[in-house]
Amino acid sequence: MLRSLGQRPVTGGGEDPRAVELRTAVSRLRRELAALPAEFPDRAIAEDELAALAAMAAGGSPEIPRLRRSLLLVAAAIGSVSALARGLRDVREAVDLFGGPTRPDGTAPFTAQPPAPAHTPADR
């Protein structure tokens, strides 16, 4: 019945499995970031946005634009730290479970279409 509304079933504990996945991925990346001895300029931004993502996941029904904004800020802050690449990918994949990116008006953003095949003289 819920599937017709575009919703996903919840786990036996009443939690949305997407929120559980997001919470798990964010927790893992937060631990990896805390264990990283290197300092980098935007570490505090990454920590703040990961805390925001964790709070949204705990809330159960996060706003997709806010999820994507936090993901973008985390990626910008730690994107060049290769030791965190897998954890960042996992968070991105968990955010994607909530749906693709949308514009503020709710429409899908432009996606590039593959170019049309070029015609050769033999085609004519």
Tab-separated table of C-alpha atoms in Angstrom:
chain	number	residue	atom	x	y	z
A	1	MET	CA	0.000	0.000	0.000
A	2	LEU	CA	2.782	2.467	0.842
A	3	ARG	CA	4.685	1.608	-2.308
A	4	SER	CA	2.010	3.272	-4.424
A	5	LEU	CA	2.886	6.526	-2.676
A	6	GLY	CA	6.577	6.142	-3.443
A	7	GLN	CA	7.406	5.253	0.158
A	8	ARG	CA	9.544	2.364	1.273
A	9	PRO	CA	8.569	-0.170	3.897
A	10	VAL	CA	10.003	0.301	7.347
A	11	THR	CA	12.052	-2.239	9.253
A	12	GLY	CA	10.537	-4.367	11.987
A	13	GLY	CA	11.597	-1.747	14.535
A	14	GLY	CA	9.538	0.897	12.773
A	15	GLU	CA	12.553	2.672	11.298
A	16	ASP	CA	12.962	3.650	7.688
A	17	PRO	CA	15.768	1.430	6.312
A	18	ARG	CA	17.129	4.409	4.349
A	19	ALA	CA	17.567	6.363	7.588
A	20	VAL	CA	19.268	3.361	9.187
A	21	GLU	CA	21.658	3.114	6.221
A	22	LEU	CA	22.396	6.849	6.367
A	23	ARG	CA	22.974	6.772	10.104
A	24	THR	CA	25.354	3.805	9.727
A	25	ALA	CA	27.341	5.408	6.889
A	26	VAL	CA	27.598	8.764	8.669
A	27	SER	CA	28.682	7.109	11.910
A	28	ARG	CA	31.392	5.165	10.090
A	29	LEU	CA	32.722	8.271	8.319
A	30	ARG	CA	32.689	10.247	11.574
A	31	ARG	CA	34.810	7.537	13.222
A	32	GLU	CA	37.225	7.478	10.272
A	33	LEU	CA	37.519	11.267	10.365
A	34	ALA	CA	38.134	11.265	14.133
A	35	ALA	CA	40.865	8.641	13.734
A	36	LEU	CA	42.618	10.621	11.005
A	37	PRO	CA	45.666	12.301	12.582
A	38	ALA	CA	46.142	14.822	9.794
A	39	GLU	CA	44.686	18.282	10.181
A	40	PHE	CA	43.221	20.046	7.181
A	41	PRO	CA	41.587	23.468	6.853
A	42	ASP	CA	37.962	22.366	6.486
A	43	ARG	CA	37.911	19.574	9.046
A	44	ALA	CA	35.540	21.495	11.347
A	45	ILE	CA	33.101	21.997	8.463
A	46	ALA	CA	33.127	18.272	7.711
A	47	GLU	CA	32.551	17.441	11.378
A	48	ASP	CA	29.672	19.937	11.663
A	49	GLU	CA	27.933	18.687	8.518
A	50	LEU	CA	28.380	15.053	9.488
A	51	ALA	CA	26.742	15.916	12.829
A	52	ALA	CA	23.882	17.545	10.896
A	53	LEU	CA	23.510	14.445	8.700
A	54	ALA	CA	23.466	12.239	11.808
A	55	ALA	CA	20.732	14.398	13.350
A	56	MET	CA	18.675	14.266	10.147
A	57	ALA	CA	19.024	10.473	9.996
A	58	ALA	CA	17.962	10.181	13.630
A	59	GLY	CA	14.917	12.328	12.873
A	60	GLY	CA	13.705	9.728	10.404
A	61	SER	CA	12.403	11.838	7.514
A	62	PRO	CA	15.089	14.277	6.405
A	63	GLU	CA	14.583	16.929	3.748
A	64	ILE	CA	16.329	15.783	0.583
A	65	PRO	CA	17.692	19.233	-0.395
A	66	ARG	CA	19.202	19.628	3.080
A	67	LEU	CA	20.726	16.128	2.878
A	68	ARG	CA	22.300	16.963	-0.459
A	69	ARG	CA	23.588	20.325	0.788
A	70	SER	CA	25.294	18.671	3.760
A	71	LEU	CA	26.713	15.960	1.508
A	72	LEU	CA	28.133	18.605	-0.830
A	73	LEU	CA	29.759	20.461	2.062
A	74	VAL	CA	31.261	17.262	3.470
A	75	ALA	CA	32.566	16.270	0.032
A	76	ALA	CA	34.085	19.710	-0.486
A	77	ALA	CA	35.685	19.647	2.958
A	78	ILE	CA	37.222	16.157	2.801
A	79	GLY	CA	37.155	15.346	-0.899
A	80	SER	CA	40.915	15.464	-1.281
A	81	VAL	CA	41.592	13.167	1.690
A	82	SER	CA	41.912	9.799	-0.015
A	83	ALA	CA	41.765	7.880	3.276
A	84	LEU	CA	38.131	8.984	3.626
A	85	ALA	CA	37.036	8.287	0.042
A	86	ARG	CA	35.260	4.986	0.772
A	87	GLY	CA	33.382	6.411	3.750
A	88	LEU	CA	32.346	9.452	1.740
A	89	ARG	CA	31.108	7.201	-1.073
A	90	ASP	CA	29.036	5.226	1.420
A	91	VAL	CA	27.429	8.422	2.748
A	92	ARG	CA	26.676	9.568	-0.809
A	93	GLU	CA	25.061	6.234	-1.630
A	94	ALA	CA	22.973	6.426	1.561
A	95	VAL	CA	21.814	9.948	0.676
A	96	ASP	CA	20.924	8.725	-2.817
A	97	LEU	CA	18.524	6.199	-1.259
A	98	PHE	CA	16.255	9.132	-0.395
A	99	GLY	CA	15.912	10.061	-4.051
A	100	GLY	CA	17.763	11.863	-6.766
A	101	PRO	CA	18.564	15.544	-6.739
A	102	THR	CA	15.758	17.962	-7.477
A	103	ARG	CA	15.480	21.659	-8.120
A	104	PRO	CA	13.732	23.878	-5.553
A	105	ASP	CA	10.553	23.642	-7.658
A	106	GLY	CA	10.650	19.829	-7.360
A	107	THR	CA	11.632	19.084	-10.957
A	108	ALA	CA	14.588	16.929	-11.899
A	109	PRO	CA	17.735	18.795	-12.902
A	110	PHE	CA	18.973	18.749	-16.452
A	111	THR	CA	20.795	15.567	-17.280
A	112	ALA	CA	22.992	15.352	-20.299
A	113	GLN	CA	21.828	13.007	-23.006
A	114	PRO	CA	24.381	11.027	-24.972
A	115	PRO	CA	25.201	12.684	-28.275
A	116	ALA	CA	23.403	11.457	-31.355
A	117	PRO	CA	25.527	9.188	-33.539
A	118	ALA	CA	27.381	11.016	-36.245
A	119	HIS	CA	26.283	10.295	-39.802
A	120	THR	CA	28.902	9.100	-42.183
A	121	PRO	CA	28.722	9.211	-46.000
A	122	ALA	CA	28.015	5.464	-45.960
A	123	ASP	CA	24.791	6.132	-44.015
A	124	ARG	CA	23.236	8.082	-46.851
